[in-house]
């Protein structure tokens, strides 16, 4: 990670930590859960060497960025507001945008609200889905997957934080990063995290040193901010009412792993490949499915992801 610079930027009433490297047009990378700017370390190095100014923030609530206390401080509108202020502070009229997991969802929101600020988008893992006009997302998830589906389990303030505290930040993070089952993520009770008698085996793409970095940040900042993104899902649904049935009109490429739990949710493959996704994102250029890859694809398959990003952005 040599040459990556770190600084704090004042945006939208909070302080945001960013990591950046390189000169040229801005490529803005948005991480997901339970992640940090650090998840883009391979992309920052690669894209900066290819003539981009690669910038990756810790989103609000994460890492070295501020973590406001109220749940309502994690509205998609406020988070996109952070990013618009960040783009302004970088002196950029437009950015190339890359998102993963929650960062992909925030990237969709950014493109929906302010398409004028995005030259092109590469999103990983999460396709855009139009707002359901009648059913809130947590209500829908509970009806389909039950009370133990992870987005439902994350709703009650303090509960998941207590379960993580019981097993420790390191074990919790390792468990999240190594959950490779492509089925829906079900967390039946606190035993899901296991205990110290059963070690968690890390995948080849994640080292113990990498985990130590994550642990150092989450032990200091905690999980409440990141979990509040999930606790705002129903409220975000309400706030998104004016954009019901609105298309995302930004040139887009979607890259997913064949073993990604999002890609394997009921109905997603038909939606992505059967025309529904293209209808909602008319400037969709391509959907790439990387065989055998899982959810944390930017870390698992960095060279392939770097190539897909660069080849698409080169067109603009």
PDB file of C-alpha atoms in Angstrom:
ATOM      1  CA  UNK A   1       0.000   0.000   0.000  1.00  0.00           C
ATOM      2  CA  UNK A   2       3.002   2.237  -0.535  1.00  0.00           C
ATOM      3  CA  UNK A   3       2.162   5.766  -1.615  1.00  0.00           C
ATOM      4  CA  UNK A   4      -1.455   5.762  -0.417  1.00  0.00           C
ATOM      5  CA  UNK A   5      -2.126   9.050   1.354  1.00  0.00           C
ATOM      6  CA  UNK A   6      -4.671   9.556   4.115  1.00  0.00           C
ATOM      7  CA  UNK A   7      -6.489  12.698   5.177  1.00  0.00           C
ATOM      8  CA  UNK A   8      -9.667  13.961   6.794  1.00  0.00           C
ATOM      9  CA  UNK A   9     -12.162  15.965   4.738  1.00  0.00           C
ATOM     10  CA  UNK A  10     -15.003  18.021   6.209  1.00  0.00           C
ATOM     11  CA  UNK A  11     -18.221  17.117   4.357  1.00  0.00           C
ATOM     12  CA  UNK A  12     -21.901  17.653   5.052  1.00  0.00           C
ATOM     13  CA  UNK A  13     -21.351  18.396   8.746  1.00  0.00           C
ATOM     14  CA  UNK A  14     -19.071  15.433   9.498  1.00  0.00           C
ATOM     15  CA  UNK A  15     -15.418  14.478   9.058  1.00  0.00           C
ATOM     16  CA  UNK A  16     -14.725  11.810   6.450  1.00  0.00           C
ATOM     17  CA  UNK A  17     -11.470   9.871   6.227  1.00  0.00           C
ATOM     18  CA  UNK A  18     -10.246   9.197   2.707  1.00  0.00           C
ATOM     19  CA  UNK A  19      -7.388   7.194   1.242  1.00  0.00           C
ATOM     20  CA  UNK A  20      -6.090   8.341  -2.133  1.00  0.00           C
ATOM     21  CA  UNK A  21      -3.333   7.774  -4.637  1.00  0.00           C
ATOM     22  CA  UNK A  22      -2.514   8.949  -8.141  1.00  0.00           C
ATOM     23  CA  UNK A  23      -3.243  11.825 -10.481  1.00  0.00           C
ATOM     24  CA  UNK A  24      -5.881  12.140 -13.174  1.00  0.00           C
ATOM     25  CA  UNK A  25      -9.645  11.728 -13.349  1.00  0.00           C
ATOM     26  CA  UNK A  26     -11.155  10.684 -10.022  1.00  0.00           C
ATOM     27  CA  UNK A  27     -12.145   7.052  -9.505  1.00  0.00           C
ATOM     28  CA  UNK A  28     -14.263   6.927  -6.352  1.00  0.00           C
ATOM     29  CA  UNK A  29     -14.559   3.597  -4.514  1.00  0.00           C
ATOM     30  CA  UNK A  30     -17.377   2.876  -2.033  1.00  0.00           C
ATOM     31  CA  UNK A  31     -17.050  -0.041   0.408  1.00  0.00           C
ATOM     32  CA  UNK A  32     -19.734  -2.207   1.995  1.00  0.00           C
ATOM     33  CA  UNK A  33     -20.319  -4.107   5.245  1.00  0.00           C
ATOM     34  CA  UNK A  34     -18.306  -4.945   7.299  1.00  0.00           C
ATOM     35  CA  UNK A  35     -15.615  -3.165   5.358  1.00  0.00           C
ATOM     36  CA  UNK A  36     -13.439  -0.070   5.123  1.00  0.00           C
ATOM     37  CA  UNK A  37     -11.546   1.883   2.478  1.00  0.00           C
ATOM     38  CA  UNK A  38      -9.013  -0.935   2.965  1.00  0.00           C
ATOM     39  CA  UNK A  39     -11.136  -3.341   0.932  1.00  0.00           C
ATOM     40  CA  UNK A  40     -10.124  -1.344  -2.178  1.00  0.00           C
ATOM     41  CA  UNK A  41      -6.369  -1.544  -1.511  1.00  0.00           C
ATOM     42  CA  UNK A  42      -5.751  -3.597  -4.667  1.00  0.00           C
ATOM     43  CA  UNK A  43      -7.879  -1.312  -6.836  1.00  0.00           C
ATOM     44  CA  UNK A  44      -6.309   1.883  -5.478  1.00  0.00           C
ATOM     45  CA  UNK A  45      -2.848   0.612  -6.378  1.00  0.00           C
ATOM     46  CA  UNK A  46      -3.871  -0.630  -9.819  1.00  0.00           C
ATOM     47  CA  UNK A  47      -6.045   2.286 -10.949  1.00  0.00           C
ATOM     48  CA  UNK A  48      -3.596   4.925  -9.720  1.00  0.00           C
ATOM     49  CA  UNK A  49      -0.902   3.273 -11.859  1.00  0.00           C
ATOM     50  CA  UNK A  50      -3.217   3.507 -14.869  1.00  0.00           C
ATOM     51  CA  UNK A  51      -3.693   7.253 -14.707  1.00  0.00           C
ATOM     52  CA  UNK A  52      -6.527   7.721 -12.216  1.00  0.00           C
ATOM     53  CA  UNK A  53      -6.775   9.562  -8.931  1.00  0.00           C
ATOM     54  CA  UNK A  54      -8.115   6.681  -6.864  1.00  0.00           C
ATOM     55  CA  UNK A  55     -10.078   7.808  -3.800  1.00  0.00           C
ATOM     56  CA  UNK A  56     -11.702   5.530  -1.213  1.00  0.00           C
ATOM     57  CA  UNK A  57     -13.474   6.956   1.844  1.00  0.00           C
ATOM     58  CA  UNK A  58     -14.445   5.257   5.045  1.00  0.00           C
ATOM     59  CA  UNK A  59     -18.189   5.875   4.769  1.00  0.00           C
ATOM     60  CA  UNK A  60     -19.869   7.615   7.707  1.00  0.00           C
ATOM     61  CA  UNK A  61     -19.932   5.334  10.732  1.00  0.00           C
ATOM     62  CA  UNK A  62     -16.841   3.415   9.639  1.00  0.00           C
ATOM     63  CA  UNK A  63     -13.122   3.460  10.358  1.00  0.00           C
ATOM     64  CA  UNK A  64     -11.607   6.897  10.860  1.00  0.00           C
ATOM     65  CA  UNK A  65     -14.709   8.785   9.693  1.00  0.00           C
ATOM     66  CA  UNK A  66     -17.227  10.280  12.101  1.00  0.00           C
ATOM     67  CA  UNK A  67     -19.990   8.028  13.415  1.00  0.00           C
ATOM     68  CA  UNK A  68     -23.052  10.102  14.363  1.00  0.00           C
ATOM     69  CA  UNK A  69     -25.155   8.541  17.101  1.00  0.00           C
ATOM     70  CA  UNK A  70     -28.783   8.712  15.804  1.00  0.00           C
ATOM     71  CA  UNK A  71     -30.028   5.962  13.524  1.00  0.00           C
ATOM     72  CA  UNK A  72     -31.596   8.567  11.236  1.00  0.00           C
ATOM     73  CA  UNK A  73     -28.090   9.983  10.596  1.00  0.00           C
ATOM     74  CA  UNK A  74     -27.536   7.014   8.240  1.00  0.00           C
ATOM     75  CA  UNK A  75     -30.161   7.930   5.667  1.00  0.00           C
ATOM     76  CA  UNK A  76     -29.207   7.272   2.050  1.00  0.00           C
ATOM     77  CA  UNK A  77     -29.849  10.976   1.368  1.00  0.00           C
ATOM     78  CA  UNK A  78     -27.286  12.043   3.963  1.00  0.00           C
ATOM     79  CA  UNK A  79     -24.715   9.500   2.791  1.00  0.00           C
ATOM     80  CA  UNK A  80     -25.073  10.642  -0.811  1.00  0.00           C
ATOM     81  CA  UNK A  81     -24.785  14.198   0.511  1.00  0.00           C
ATOM     82  CA  UNK A  82     -21.436  13.237   2.059  1.00  0.00           C
ATOM     83  CA  UNK A  83     -20.250  11.977  -1.309  1.00  0.00           C
ATOM     84  CA  UNK A  84     -21.374  15.023  -3.279  1.00  0.00           C
ATOM     85  CA  UNK A  85     -19.498  17.222  -0.801  1.00  0.00           C
ATOM     86  CA  UNK A  86     -16.474  14.936  -1.112  1.00  0.00           C
ATOM     87  CA  UNK A  87     -16.559  15.147  -4.919  1.00  0.00           C
ATOM     88  CA  UNK A  88     -16.767  18.933  -4.645  1.00  0.00           C
ATOM     89  CA  UNK A  89     -13.795  18.984  -2.272  1.00  0.00           C
ATOM     90  CA  UNK A  90     -11.767  16.987  -4.801  1.00  0.00           C
ATOM     91  CA  UNK A  91     -12.432  19.655  -7.421  1.00  0.00           C
ATOM     92  CA  UNK A  92     -14.113  17.163  -9.743  1.00  0.00           C
ATOM     93  CA  UNK A  93     -17.183  17.840 -11.854  1.00  0.00           C
ATOM     94  CA  UNK A  94     -17.665  14.111 -12.395  1.00  0.00           C
ATOM     95  CA  UNK A  95     -16.161  10.889 -11.094  1.00  0.00           C
ATOM     96  CA  UNK A  96     -15.794   7.325 -12.221  1.00  0.00           C
ATOM     97  CA  UNK A  97     -17.664   5.346  -9.573  1.00  0.00           C
ATOM     98  CA  UNK A  98     -17.145   1.837  -8.182  1.00  0.00           C
ATOM     99  CA  UNK A  99     -19.240   0.270  -5.418  1.00  0.00           C
ATOM    100  CA  UNK A 100     -19.491  -3.034  -3.594  1.00  0.00           C
ATOM    101  CA  UNK A 101     -22.195  -4.400  -1.270  1.00  0.00           C
ATOM    102  CA  UNK A 102     -23.659  -1.413   0.667  1.00  0.00           C
ATOM    103  CA  UNK A 103     -21.280   0.771  -1.329  1.00  0.00           C
ATOM    104  CA  UNK A 104     -22.945  -0.520  -4.483  1.00  0.00           C
ATOM    105  CA  UNK A 105     -26.361   0.396  -3.112  1.00  0.00           C
ATOM    106  CA  UNK A 106     -25.092   3.884  -2.201  1.00  0.00           C
ATOM    107  CA  UNK A 107     -23.601   4.143  -5.702  1.00  0.00           C
ATOM    108  CA  UNK A 108     -27.021   3.381  -7.198  1.00  0.00           C
ATOM    109  CA  UNK A 109     -28.529   6.116  -5.025  1.00  0.00           C
ATOM    110  CA  UNK A 110     -25.823   8.570  -6.082  1.00  0.00           C
ATOM    111  CA  UNK A 111     -26.486   7.810  -9.756  1.00  0.00           C
ATOM    112  CA  UNK A 112     -30.234   8.086  -9.193  1.00  0.00           C
ATOM    113  CA  UNK A 113     -30.050  11.431  -7.377  1.00  0.00           C
ATOM    114  CA  UNK A 114     -27.128  13.073  -9.182  1.00  0.00           C
ATOM    115  CA  UNK A 115     -26.339  11.358 -12.489  1.00  0.00           C
ATOM    116  CA  UNK A 116     -24.658  14.590 -13.605  1.00  0.00           C
ATOM    117  CA  UNK A 117     -21.764  13.858 -11.216  1.00  0.00           C
ATOM    118  CA  UNK A 118     -20.976  10.320 -12.472  1.00  0.00           C
ATOM    119  CA  UNK A 119     -19.209   9.590 -15.760  1.00  0.00           C
ATOM    120  CA  UNK A 120     -19.575   5.826 -15.536  1.00  0.00           C
ATOM    121  CA  UNK A 121     -20.298   3.167 -12.911  1.00  0.00           C
ATOM    122  CA  UNK A 122     -18.891  -0.284 -12.195  1.00  0.00           C
ATOM    123  CA  UNK A 123     -20.884  -1.959  -9.435  1.00  0.00           C
ATOM    124  CA  UNK A 124     -19.993  -5.235  -7.776  1.00  0.00           C
ATOM    125  CA  UNK A 125     -22.390  -7.784  -6.294  1.00  0.00           C
ATOM    126  CA  UNK A 126     -25.589  -5.723  -5.975  1.00  0.00           C
ATOM    127  CA  UNK A 127     -27.815  -4.941  -8.985  1.00  0.00           C
ATOM    128  CA  UNK A 128     -30.152  -1.960  -8.946  1.00  0.00           C
ATOM    129  CA  UNK A 129     -33.746  -2.796  -8.097  1.00  0.00           C
ATOM    130  CA  UNK A 130     -36.581  -0.338  -8.444  1.00  0.00           C
ATOM    131  CA  UNK A 131     -38.386   0.680  -5.261  1.00  0.00           C
ATOM    132  CA  UNK A 132     -41.371  -1.554  -4.479  1.00  0.00           C
ATOM    133  CA  UNK A 133     -44.360   0.798  -4.301  1.00  0.00           C
ATOM    134  CA  UNK A 134     -46.152  -0.994  -1.450  1.00  0.00           C
ATOM    135  CA  UNK A 135     -43.871  -3.230   0.624  1.00  0.00           C
ATOM    136  CA  UNK A 136     -41.054  -2.083   2.894  1.00  0.00           C
ATOM    137  CA  UNK A 137     -37.774  -4.021   2.488  1.00  0.00           C
ATOM    138  CA  UNK A 138     -37.508  -5.425   6.022  1.00  0.00           C
ATOM    139  CA  UNK A 139     -41.167  -6.475   5.934  1.00  0.00           C
ATOM    140  CA  UNK A 140     -40.511  -8.173   2.599  1.00  0.00           C
ATOM    141  CA  UNK A 141     -37.330  -9.892   3.779  1.00  0.00           C
ATOM    142  CA  UNK A 142     -39.049 -11.134   6.927  1.00  0.00           C
ATOM    143  CA  UNK A 143     -41.936 -12.559   4.904  1.00  0.00           C
ATOM    144  CA  UNK A 144     -39.627 -14.384   2.483  1.00  0.00           C
ATOM    145  CA  UNK A 145     -36.695 -15.467   4.668  1.00  0.00           C
ATOM    146  CA  UNK A 146     -37.987 -15.281   8.249  1.00  0.00           C
ATOM    147  CA  UNK A 147     -36.967 -13.427  11.382  1.00  0.00           C
ATOM    148  CA  UNK A 148     -33.419 -14.798  11.349  1.00  0.00           C
ATOM    149  CA  UNK A 149     -32.490 -13.358   7.966  1.00  0.00           C
ATOM    150  CA  UNK A 150     -29.498 -11.118   8.591  1.00  0.00           C
ATOM    151  CA  UNK A 151     -31.161  -7.790   7.677  1.00  0.00           C
ATOM    152  CA  UNK A 152     -33.959  -8.636  10.120  1.00  0.00           C
ATOM    153  CA  UNK A 153     -31.540  -9.731  12.851  1.00  0.00           C
ATOM    154  CA  UNK A 154     -29.684  -6.407  12.534  1.00  0.00           C
ATOM    155  CA  UNK A 155     -32.777  -4.282  13.255  1.00  0.00           C
ATOM    156  CA  UNK A 156     -32.969  -4.149  17.052  1.00  0.00           C
ATOM    157  CA  UNK A 157     -30.453  -1.598  18.380  1.00  0.00           C
ATOM    158  CA  UNK A 158     -27.847  -3.151  20.631  1.00  0.00           C
ATOM    159  CA  UNK A 159     -28.678  -6.811  20.013  1.00  0.00           C
ATOM    160  CA  UNK A 160     -26.132  -7.612  17.305  1.00  0.00           C
ATOM    161  CA  UNK A 161     -23.598  -5.331  18.961  1.00  0.00           C
ATOM    162  CA  UNK A 162     -23.925  -7.435  22.144  1.00  0.00           C
ATOM    163  CA  UNK A 163     -23.502 -10.696  20.226  1.00  0.00           C
ATOM    164  CA  UNK A 164     -20.355  -9.354  18.547  1.00  0.00           C
ATOM    165  CA  UNK A 165     -19.023  -8.146  21.898  1.00  0.00           C
ATOM    166  CA  UNK A 166     -19.555 -11.624  23.339  1.00  0.00           C
ATOM    167  CA  UNK A 167     -17.396 -13.378  20.742  1.00  0.00           C
ATOM    168  CA  UNK A 168     -15.023 -10.493  20.071  1.00  0.00           C
ATOM    169  CA  UNK A 169     -14.517  -8.256  17.058  1.00  0.00           C
ATOM    170  CA  UNK A 170     -11.869 -10.470  15.464  1.00  0.00           C
ATOM    171  CA  UNK A 171     -14.007 -13.600  15.422  1.00  0.00           C
ATOM    172  CA  UNK A 172     -17.089 -11.701  14.240  1.00  0.00           C
ATOM    173  CA  UNK A 173     -15.223 -10.141  11.324  1.00  0.00           C
ATOM    174  CA  UNK A 174     -13.652 -13.455  10.343  1.00  0.00           C
ATOM    175  CA  UNK A 175     -17.064 -15.088  10.386  1.00  0.00           C
ATOM    176  CA  UNK A 176     -18.594 -12.418   8.157  1.00  0.00           C
ATOM    177  CA  UNK A 177     -15.703 -12.543   5.687  1.00  0.00           C
ATOM    178  CA  UNK A 178     -15.640 -16.349   5.473  1.00  0.00           C
ATOM    179  CA  UNK A 179     -19.372 -17.000   5.072  1.00  0.00           C
ATOM    180  CA  UNK A 180     -19.262 -18.568   1.615  1.00  0.00           C
ATOM    181  CA  UNK A 181     -22.671 -20.243   1.480  1.00  0.00           C
ATOM    182  CA  UNK A 182     -24.390 -18.774  -1.608  1.00  0.00           C
ATOM    183  CA  UNK A 183     -27.782 -19.166   0.052  1.00  0.00           C
ATOM    184  CA  UNK A 184     -29.532 -16.433   2.063  1.00  0.00           C
ATOM    185  CA  UNK A 185     -27.509 -15.312   5.078  1.00  0.00           C
ATOM    186  CA  UNK A 186     -29.394 -16.698   8.081  1.00  0.00           C
ATOM    187  CA  UNK A 187     -28.115 -15.875  11.574  1.00  0.00           C
ATOM    188  CA  UNK A 188     -30.341 -18.062  13.777  1.00  0.00           C
ATOM    189  CA  UNK A 189     -28.920 -16.949  17.131  1.00  0.00           C
ATOM    190  CA  UNK A 190     -25.697 -15.934  18.822  1.00  0.00           C
ATOM    191  CA  UNK A 191     -24.206 -19.406  18.254  1.00  0.00           C
ATOM    192  CA  UNK A 192     -23.761 -18.499  14.564  1.00  0.00           C
ATOM    193  CA  UNK A 193     -20.444 -16.862  15.451  1.00  0.00           C
ATOM    194  CA  UNK A 194     -19.209 -20.003  17.227  1.00  0.00           C
ATOM    195  CA  UNK A 195     -16.543 -19.833  19.913  1.00  0.00           C
ATOM    196  CA  UNK A 196     -12.786 -19.977  20.299  1.00  0.00           C
ATOM    197  CA  UNK A 197     -12.775 -23.780  20.359  1.00  0.00           C
ATOM    198  CA  UNK A 198     -13.404 -23.796  16.583  1.00  0.00           C
ATOM    199  CA  UNK A 199     -10.889 -21.590  14.737  1.00  0.00           C
ATOM    200  CA  UNK A 200     -12.047 -19.685  11.651  1.00  0.00           C
ATOM    201  CA  UNK A 201      -9.941 -20.571   8.605  1.00  0.00           C
ATOM    202  CA  UNK A 202      -9.208 -17.538   6.465  1.00  0.00           C
ATOM    203  CA  UNK A 203      -9.419 -17.664   2.658  1.00  0.00           C
ATOM    204  CA  UNK A 204      -6.255 -17.135   0.635  1.00  0.00           C
ATOM    205  CA  UNK A 205      -7.247 -13.555  -0.237  1.00  0.00           C
ATOM    206  CA  UNK A 206      -7.425 -12.396   3.400  1.00  0.00           C
ATOM    207  CA  UNK A 207      -4.359 -12.532   5.655  1.00  0.00           C
ATOM    208  CA  UNK A 208      -4.130 -12.359   9.431  1.00  0.00           C
ATOM    209  CA  UNK A 209      -2.402  -9.001   8.949  1.00  0.00           C
ATOM    210  CA  UNK A 210      -5.397  -7.762   6.942  1.00  0.00           C
ATOM    211  CA  UNK A 211      -7.731  -8.898   9.712  1.00  0.00           C
ATOM    212  CA  UNK A 212      -5.636  -7.081  12.314  1.00  0.00           C
ATOM    213  CA  UNK A 213      -6.147  -3.821  10.426  1.00  0.00           C
ATOM    214  CA  UNK A 214      -9.911  -4.339  10.322  1.00  0.00           C
ATOM    215  CA  UNK A 215      -9.984  -5.296  13.997  1.00  0.00           C
ATOM    216  CA  UNK A 216      -8.042  -2.192  15.010  1.00  0.00           C
ATOM    217  CA  UNK A 217     -10.649   0.046  13.376  1.00  0.00           C
ATOM    218  CA  UNK A 218     -13.806  -1.822  14.432  1.00  0.00           C
ATOM    219  CA  UNK A 219     -12.626  -2.218  18.025  1.00  0.00           C
ATOM    220  CA  UNK A 220     -12.263   1.549  18.230  1.00  0.00           C
ATOM    221  CA  UNK A 221     -15.351   2.612  16.268  1.00  0.00           C
ATOM    222  CA  UNK A 222     -17.712  -0.302  16.913  1.00  0.00           C
ATOM    223  CA  UNK A 223     -20.470  -1.747  14.737  1.00  0.00           C
ATOM    224  CA  UNK A 224     -23.405   0.517  15.566  1.00  0.00           C
ATOM    225  CA  UNK A 225     -22.813   2.948  12.699  1.00  0.00           C
ATOM    226  CA  UNK A 226     -22.484   0.190  10.080  1.00  0.00           C
ATOM    227  CA  UNK A 227     -25.532  -1.649  11.464  1.00  0.00           C
ATOM    228  CA  UNK A 228     -27.545   1.572  11.341  1.00  0.00           C
ATOM    229  CA  UNK A 229     -27.448   1.400   7.534  1.00  0.00           C
ATOM    230  CA  UNK A 230     -29.653  -1.686   7.854  1.00  0.00           C
ATOM    231  CA  UNK A 231     -31.822  -0.055  10.527  1.00  0.00           C
ATOM    232  CA  UNK A 232     -32.548   2.776   8.090  1.00  0.00           C
ATOM    233  CA  UNK A 233     -33.717   0.509   5.258  1.00  0.00           C
ATOM    234  CA  UNK A 234     -37.443   0.947   5.888  1.00  0.00           C
ATOM    235  CA  UNK A 235     -37.082   4.675   6.489  1.00  0.00           C
ATOM    236  CA  UNK A 236     -35.019   4.978   3.301  1.00  0.00           C
ATOM    237  CA  UNK A 237     -37.838   3.215   1.481  1.00  0.00           C
ATOM    238  CA  UNK A 238     -40.185   5.957   2.676  1.00  0.00           C
ATOM    239  CA  UNK A 239     -37.767   8.726   1.710  1.00  0.00           C
ATOM    240  CA  UNK A 240     -37.328   7.182  -1.747  1.00  0.00           C
ATOM    241  CA  UNK A 241     -41.011   7.520  -2.647  1.00  0.00           C
ATOM    242  CA  UNK A 242     -40.396  10.425  -5.079  1.00  0.00           C
ATOM    243  CA  UNK A 243     -38.053   8.194  -7.099  1.00  0.00           C
ATOM    244  CA  UNK A 244     -40.461   5.256  -7.494  1.00  0.00           C
ATOM    245  CA  UNK A 245     -40.067   3.732 -10.987  1.00  0.00           C
ATOM    246  CA  UNK A 246     -37.176   6.097 -11.830  1.00  0.00           C
ATOM    247  CA  UNK A 247     -34.441   4.692 -14.057  1.00  0.00           C
ATOM    248  CA  UNK A 248     -30.700   4.935 -13.398  1.00  0.00           C
ATOM    249  CA  UNK A 249     -29.303   6.708 -16.449  1.00  0.00           C
ATOM    250  CA  UNK A 250     -25.550   6.322 -16.048  1.00  0.00           C
ATOM    251  CA  UNK A 251     -23.326   4.063 -18.196  1.00  0.00           C
ATOM    252  CA  UNK A 252     -23.006   0.924 -16.080  1.00  0.00           C
ATOM    253  CA  UNK A 253     -21.223  -2.402 -15.824  1.00  0.00           C
ATOM    254  CA  UNK A 254     -22.177  -4.978 -13.184  1.00  0.00           C
ATOM    255  CA  UNK A 255     -19.712  -7.646 -12.038  1.00  0.00           C
ATOM    256  CA  UNK A 256     -20.832 -10.479  -9.745  1.00  0.00           C
ATOM    257  CA  UNK A 257     -19.458 -13.783  -8.528  1.00  0.00           C
ATOM    258  CA  UNK A 258     -21.393 -16.919  -9.389  1.00  0.00           C
ATOM    259  CA  UNK A 259     -21.270 -17.888  -5.704  1.00  0.00           C
ATOM    260  CA  UNK A 260     -22.296 -14.467  -4.361  1.00  0.00           C
ATOM    261  CA  UNK A 261     -25.184 -14.723  -1.906  1.00  0.00           C
ATOM    262  CA  UNK A 262     -26.868 -11.667  -3.501  1.00  0.00           C
ATOM    263  CA  UNK A 263     -26.691 -13.126  -7.014  1.00  0.00           C
ATOM    264  CA  UNK A 264     -28.201 -16.369  -5.715  1.00  0.00           C
ATOM    265  CA  UNK A 265     -31.214 -14.797  -3.990  1.00  0.00           C
ATOM    266  CA  UNK A 266     -34.567 -15.958  -5.411  1.00  0.00           C
ATOM    267  CA  UNK A 267     -35.382 -14.225  -8.684  1.00  0.00           C
ATOM    268  CA  UNK A 268     -32.141 -12.252  -9.016  1.00  0.00           C
ATOM    269  CA  UNK A 269     -30.625 -14.202 -11.921  1.00  0.00           C
ATOM    270  CA  UNK A 270     -33.845 -13.946 -13.925  1.00  0.00           C
ATOM    271  CA  UNK A 271     -34.050 -10.229 -13.166  1.00  0.00           C
ATOM    272  CA  UNK A 272     -30.416  -9.537 -14.058  1.00  0.00           C
ATOM    273  CA  UNK A 273     -30.309 -11.611 -17.251  1.00  0.00           C
ATOM    274  CA  UNK A 274     -33.957 -11.540 -18.320  1.00  0.00           C
ATOM    275  CA  UNK A 275     -34.366  -7.850 -19.192  1.00  0.00           C
ATOM    276  CA  UNK A 276     -35.722  -6.400 -15.948  1.00  0.00           C
ATOM    277  CA  UNK A 277     -32.371  -4.990 -14.847  1.00  0.00           C
ATOM    278  CA  UNK A 278     -31.729  -3.463 -18.289  1.00  0.00           C
ATOM    279  CA  UNK A 279     -35.161  -1.861 -18.195  1.00  0.00           C
ATOM    280  CA  UNK A 280     -34.308  -0.118 -14.929  1.00  0.00           C
ATOM    281  CA  UNK A 281     -30.737   0.729 -16.003  1.00  0.00           C
ATOM    282  CA  UNK A 282     -31.075   1.489 -19.730  1.00  0.00           C
ATOM    283  CA  UNK A 283     -27.388   2.402 -20.165  1.00  0.00           C
ATOM    284  CA  UNK A 284     -26.295  -0.979 -18.807  1.00  0.00           C
ATOM    285  CA  UNK A 285     -23.374  -2.106 -20.954  1.00  0.00           C
ATOM    286  CA  UNK A 286     -22.638  -5.558 -19.592  1.00  0.00           C
ATOM    287  CA  UNK A 287     -23.192  -8.016 -16.768  1.00  0.00           C
ATOM    288  CA  UNK A 288     -20.114 -10.103 -15.975  1.00  0.00           C
ATOM    289  CA  UNK A 289     -20.418 -13.274 -13.891  1.00  0.00           C
ATOM    290  CA  UNK A 290     -17.074 -14.545 -12.578  1.00  0.00           C
ATOM    291  CA  UNK A 291     -17.335 -18.276 -12.137  1.00  0.00           C
ATOM    292  CA  UNK A 292     -16.554 -19.557  -8.647  1.00  0.00           C
ATOM    293  CA  UNK A 293     -16.160 -16.111  -7.097  1.00  0.00           C
ATOM    294  CA  UNK A 294     -17.987 -15.168  -3.914  1.00  0.00           C
ATOM    295  CA  UNK A 295     -19.274 -11.971  -2.352  1.00  0.00           C
ATOM    296  CA  UNK A 296     -16.046 -10.099  -1.496  1.00  0.00           C
ATOM    297  CA  UNK A 297     -15.048 -10.210  -5.128  1.00  0.00           C
ATOM    298  CA  UNK A 298     -12.845  -7.099  -5.225  1.00  0.00           C
ATOM    299  CA  UNK A 299     -10.530  -8.715  -2.683  1.00  0.00           C
ATOM    300  CA  UNK A 300     -10.975 -12.296  -3.851  1.00  0.00           C
ATOM    301  CA  UNK A 301     -10.298 -11.634  -7.558  1.00  0.00           C
ATOM    302  CA  UNK A 302      -8.448  -8.286  -7.617  1.00  0.00           C
ATOM    303  CA  UNK A 303      -6.699  -8.652 -10.968  1.00  0.00           C
ATOM    304  CA  UNK A 304      -9.898  -9.558 -12.796  1.00  0.00           C
ATOM    305  CA  UNK A 305     -11.832  -6.769 -11.119  1.00  0.00           C
ATOM    306  CA  UNK A 306      -9.106  -4.235 -11.865  1.00  0.00           C
ATOM    307  CA  UNK A 307      -9.197  -5.229 -15.530  1.00  0.00           C
ATOM    308  CA  UNK A 308     -12.994  -5.006 -15.745  1.00  0.00           C
ATOM    309  CA  UNK A 309     -12.976  -1.554 -14.146  1.00  0.00           C
ATOM    310  CA  UNK A 310     -10.190  -0.196 -16.324  1.00  0.00           C
ATOM    311  CA  UNK A 311     -11.553  -1.601 -19.603  1.00  0.00           C
ATOM    312  CA  UNK A 312     -14.969  -0.086 -18.979  1.00  0.00           C
ATOM    313  CA  UNK A 313     -13.751   3.319 -17.827  1.00  0.00           C
ATOM    314  CA  UNK A 314     -11.403   3.549 -20.818  1.00  0.00           C
ATOM    315  CA  UNK A 315     -14.462   3.932 -23.039  1.00  0.00           C
ATOM    316  CA  UNK A 316     -15.194   7.324 -21.476  1.00  0.00           C
TER     317      UNK A 316
END
